[in-house]
Amino acid sequence: MATLIDGAGALLLEDWIPMDRLVPHPRTPVGYRRDGRPIFPILGAEPTDPSNQQLPTSPTPNPAVPPAPAVDQEALNRLLAREKQQGGRAAVRDLVEQLGFTKAEDLTAFVQQPRDAQTAALSELERREQAATDATTAAAAREAQAIARERAAYAVPRSWHSVRLAKT
């Protein structure tokens, strides 16, 4: 009989109980990963343990688990684009439902009605003035774009000047 004293309590051991659990054979996989590669038991606690040398050099894949198919970049891009579109549609659907409409077309019609009513309420003279103002604004924007393109076309990089000067 042996007595182990630990702090305030004591543990009595009648006889020394040997460990009955067996360690699996090192070449026997304990499981398989999703891609079919085997999982071997970890044996030995130090690098000099002889059981470290017993692992197989070429593991055999599990025939019950098929290997995962390889996904190319194009298929992955298509999948991600589809998921993004589905997320966008779900967000629009949630917004439409939060605003109390059943379909997105109902919300569009609800927003378009006041715009149409406002346009119809304008007199003929006001419509012409608004169209002229819109045309003037569009012309000014086109003119600014043309000036920017013209300046970009005349801009010569510094490297071109240095090459030209070096040749003369």
mmCIF file of C-alpha atoms in Angstrom, residues 5-167:
data_model
loop_
_atom_site.group_PDB
_atom_site.id
_atom_site.type_symbol
_atom_site.label_atom_id
_atom_site.label_comp_id
_atom_site.label_asym_id
_atom_site.label_seq_id
_atom_site.Cartn_x
_atom_site.Cartn_y
_atom_site.Cartn_z
ATOM 1 C CA ILE A 5 0.118 13.176 0.120
ATOM 2 C CA ASP A 6 -0.886 16.235 -1.835
ATOM 3 C CA GLY A 7 -1.731 19.338 0.137
ATOM 4 C CA ALA A 8 -4.546 18.779 2.604
ATOM 5 C CA GLY A 9 -5.844 15.559 1.020
ATOM 6 C CA ALA A 10 -4.320 12.112 0.700
ATOM 7 C CA LEU A 11 -4.712 9.568 -2.113
ATOM 8 C CA LEU A 12 -4.402 5.906 -1.290
ATOM 9 C CA LEU A 13 -3.301 3.519 -3.985
ATOM 10 C CA GLU A 14 -3.850 -0.174 -3.252
ATOM 11 C CA ASP A 15 -1.564 -1.469 -5.984
ATOM 12 C CA TRP A 16 0.166 0.117 -8.881
ATOM 13 C CA ILE A 17 -2.305 -0.052 -11.816
ATOM 14 C CA PRO A 18 -0.611 -0.629 -15.178
ATOM 15 C CA MET A 19 -1.892 1.307 -18.196
ATOM 16 C CA ASP A 20 -4.182 -0.923 -20.290
ATOM 17 C CA ARG A 21 -4.616 1.441 -23.255
ATOM 18 C CA LEU A 22 -2.682 0.352 -26.314
ATOM 19 C CA VAL A 23 -1.001 2.759 -28.682
ATOM 20 C CA PRO A 24 -2.111 2.224 -32.315
ATOM 21 C CA HIS A 25 0.343 0.855 -34.808
ATOM 22 C CA PRO A 26 2.278 3.800 -36.310
ATOM 23 C CA ARG A 27 1.493 2.787 -39.912
ATOM 24 C CA THR A 28 -2.261 2.594 -39.296
ATOM 25 C CA PRO A 29 -4.090 5.859 -40.043
ATOM 26 C CA VAL A 30 -6.345 7.051 -37.252
ATOM 27 C CA GLY A 31 -8.474 9.011 -39.747
ATOM 28 C CA TYR A 32 -8.526 10.786 -43.078
ATOM 29 C CA ARG A 33 -8.641 14.461 -44.021
ATOM 30 C CA ARG A 34 -11.289 15.813 -46.385
ATOM 31 C CA ASP A 35 -8.875 15.633 -49.291
ATOM 32 C CA GLY A 36 -8.157 11.953 -48.630
ATOM 33 C CA ARG A 37 -4.763 12.267 -46.967
ATOM 34 C CA PRO A 38 -4.347 9.920 -43.967
ATOM 35 C CA ILE A 39 -3.836 11.098 -40.407
ATOM 36 C CA PHE A 40 -1.191 9.054 -38.596
ATOM 37 C CA PRO A 41 -0.794 8.859 -34.827
ATOM 38 C CA ILE A 42 1.819 11.093 -33.255
ATOM 39 C CA LEU A 43 4.369 8.842 -31.578
ATOM 40 C CA GLY A 44 7.388 9.721 -29.539
ATOM 41 C CA ALA A 45 8.064 12.838 -27.572
ATOM 42 C CA GLU A 46 11.641 13.431 -28.577
ATOM 43 C CA PRO A 47 13.452 13.336 -31.901
ATOM 44 C CA THR A 48 15.642 10.384 -30.884
ATOM 45 C CA ASP A 49 12.663 8.095 -30.191
ATOM 46 C CA PRO A 50 12.897 5.013 -32.493
ATOM 47 C CA SER A 51 9.141 5.061 -33.171
ATOM 48 C CA ASN A 52 9.645 8.220 -35.261
ATOM 49 C CA GLN A 53 11.362 6.099 -37.921
ATOM 50 C CA GLN A 54 8.409 3.719 -38.275
ATOM 51 C CA LEU A 55 6.168 6.045 -40.279
ATOM 52 C CA PRO A 56 5.559 4.995 -43.908
ATOM 53 C CA THR A 57 7.248 6.925 -46.669
ATOM 54 C CA SER A 58 4.343 6.872 -49.140
ATOM 55 C CA PRO A 59 0.871 6.854 -47.578
ATOM 56 C CA THR A 60 -1.952 5.190 -49.491
ATOM 57 C CA PRO A 61 -5.059 7.340 -49.988
ATOM 58 C CA ASN A 62 -8.375 6.221 -48.595
ATOM 59 C CA PRO A 63 -10.508 4.878 -51.477
ATOM 60 C CA ALA A 64 -13.720 5.597 -49.539
ATOM 61 C CA VAL A 65 -13.028 9.355 -49.550
ATOM 62 C CA PRO A 66 -12.848 10.784 -53.076
ATOM 63 C CA PRO A 67 -10.281 13.553 -53.580
ATOM 64 C CA ALA A 68 -11.650 17.083 -53.696
ATOM 65 C CA PRO A 69 -11.997 18.398 -57.267
ATOM 66 C CA ALA A 70 -9.609 21.176 -58.221
ATOM 67 C CA VAL A 71 -11.289 24.521 -58.829
ATOM 68 C CA ASP A 72 -9.750 26.752 -61.472
ATOM 69 C CA GLN A 73 -9.691 30.542 -61.173
ATOM 70 C CA GLU A 74 -12.375 31.098 -63.808
ATOM 71 C CA ALA A 75 -14.864 28.811 -62.048
ATOM 72 C CA LEU A 76 -14.070 30.486 -58.740
ATOM 73 C CA ASN A 77 -14.656 33.936 -60.268
ATOM 74 C CA ARG A 78 -18.014 32.804 -61.689
ATOM 75 C CA LEU A 79 -19.039 31.375 -58.327
ATOM 76 C CA LEU A 80 -18.078 34.539 -56.458
ATOM 77 C CA ALA A 81 -19.859 36.759 -59.011
ATOM 78 C CA ARG A 82 -23.028 34.694 -58.669
ATOM 79 C CA GLU A 83 -22.851 34.912 -54.873
ATOM 80 C CA LYS A 84 -22.357 38.686 -55.082
ATOM 81 C CA GLN A 85 -25.403 39.063 -57.364
ATOM 82 C CA GLN A 86 -27.507 36.932 -55.036
ATOM 83 C CA GLY A 87 -26.430 39.087 -52.092
ATOM 84 C CA GLY A 88 -27.339 42.265 -53.953
ATOM 85 C CA ARG A 89 -30.761 40.917 -54.878
ATOM 86 C CA ALA A 90 -31.356 39.856 -51.270
ATOM 87 C CA ALA A 91 -30.394 43.334 -50.021
ATOM 88 C CA VAL A 92 -32.798 45.018 -52.468
ATOM 89 C CA ARG A 93 -35.553 42.570 -51.518
ATOM 90 C CA ASP A 94 -35.009 43.301 -47.801
ATOM 91 C CA LEU A 95 -35.099 47.062 -48.407
ATOM 92 C CA VAL A 96 -38.303 46.802 -50.449
ATOM 93 C CA GLU A 97 -39.927 44.734 -47.696
ATOM 94 C CA GLN A 98 -38.789 47.174 -44.981
ATOM 95 C CA LEU A 99 -40.414 50.021 -46.907
ATOM 96 C CA GLY A 100 -43.686 48.092 -47.045
ATOM 97 C CA PHE A 101 -43.779 47.074 -50.704
ATOM 98 C CA THR A 102 -44.148 43.589 -52.147
ATOM 99 C CA LYS A 103 -42.030 44.084 -55.293
ATOM 100 C CA ALA A 104 -39.256 46.416 -56.422
ATOM 101 C CA GLU A 105 -41.469 47.571 -59.313
ATOM 102 C CA ASP A 106 -44.040 48.880 -56.802
ATOM 103 C CA LEU A 107 -41.349 50.972 -55.111
ATOM 104 C CA THR A 108 -40.148 52.298 -58.492
ATOM 105 C CA ALA A 109 -43.693 53.281 -59.448
ATOM 106 C CA PHE A 110 -44.184 54.965 -56.052
ATOM 107 C CA VAL A 111 -41.056 57.080 -56.506
ATOM 108 C CA GLN A 112 -41.740 57.852 -60.187
ATOM 109 C CA GLN A 113 -45.315 59.101 -59.632
ATOM 110 C CA PRO A 114 -44.372 62.400 -57.899
ATOM 111 C CA ARG A 115 -41.706 63.065 -60.523
ATOM 112 C CA ASP A 116 -44.189 62.584 -63.336
ATOM 113 C CA ALA A 117 -46.752 64.745 -61.551
ATOM 114 C CA GLN A 118 -44.191 67.514 -61.065
ATOM 115 C CA THR A 119 -43.209 67.408 -64.732
ATOM 116 C CA ALA A 120 -46.868 67.503 -65.823
ATOM 117 C CA ALA A 121 -47.545 70.476 -63.536
ATOM 118 C CA LEU A 122 -44.937 72.631 -65.249
ATOM 119 C CA SER A 123 -46.173 74.969 -67.921
ATOM 120 C CA GLU A 124 -44.923 74.760 -71.490
ATOM 121 C CA LEU A 125 -42.630 77.757 -70.962
ATOM 122 C CA GLU A 126 -41.130 76.267 -67.800
ATOM 123 C CA ARG A 127 -40.493 72.975 -69.612
ATOM 124 C CA ARG A 128 -38.659 74.788 -72.406
ATOM 125 C CA GLU A 129 -36.585 76.776 -69.881
ATOM 126 C CA GLN A 130 -35.682 73.600 -68.007
ATOM 127 C CA ALA A 131 -34.727 71.832 -71.248
ATOM 128 C CA ALA A 132 -32.555 74.806 -72.271
ATOM 129 C CA THR A 133 -30.854 74.833 -68.861
ATOM 130 C CA ASP A 134 -30.201 71.096 -69.105
ATOM 131 C CA ALA A 135 -28.789 71.498 -72.621
ATOM 132 C CA THR A 136 -26.501 74.354 -71.487
ATOM 133 C CA THR A 137 -25.216 72.299 -68.566
ATOM 134 C CA ALA A 138 -24.549 69.298 -70.823
ATOM 135 C CA ALA A 139 -22.746 71.517 -73.368
ATOM 136 C CA ALA A 140 -20.536 73.006 -70.654
ATOM 137 C CA ALA A 141 -19.643 69.514 -69.436
ATOM 138 C CA ARG A 142 -18.778 68.387 -72.995
ATOM 139 C CA GLU A 143 -16.656 71.503 -73.531
ATOM 140 C CA ALA A 144 -14.729 70.879 -70.283
ATOM 141 C CA GLN A 145 -14.077 67.281 -71.371
ATOM 142 C CA ALA A 146 -12.856 68.474 -74.784
ATOM 143 C CA ILE A 147 -10.453 70.968 -73.174
ATOM 144 C CA ALA A 148 -9.093 68.249 -70.890
ATOM 145 C CA ARG A 149 -8.553 65.892 -73.850
ATOM 146 C CA GLU A 150 -6.850 68.671 -75.824
ATOM 147 C CA ARG A 151 -4.473 69.468 -72.953
ATOM 148 C CA ALA A 152 -3.661 65.774 -72.532
ATOM 149 C CA ALA A 153 -2.901 65.496 -76.249
ATOM 150 C CA TYR A 154 -0.518 68.477 -76.201
ATOM 151 C CA ALA A 155 1.214 67.383 -73.009
ATOM 152 C CA VAL A 156 4.567 65.847 -73.922
ATOM 153 C CA PRO A 157 6.370 63.674 -71.410
ATOM 154 C CA ARG A 158 9.729 64.929 -70.099
ATOM 155 C CA SER A 159 11.466 61.853 -71.455
ATOM 156 C CA TRP A 160 10.413 62.802 -74.998
ATOM 157 C CA HIS A 161 12.005 66.254 -74.620
ATOM 158 C CA SER A 162 15.243 64.776 -73.352
ATOM 159 C CA VAL A 163 15.413 62.299 -76.238
ATOM 160 C CA ARG A 164 14.717 65.015 -78.789
ATOM 161 C CA LEU A 165 17.336 67.356 -77.317
ATOM 162 C CA ALA A 166 19.936 64.595 -77.129
ATOM 163 C CA LYS A 167 19.587 63.824 -80.853
#
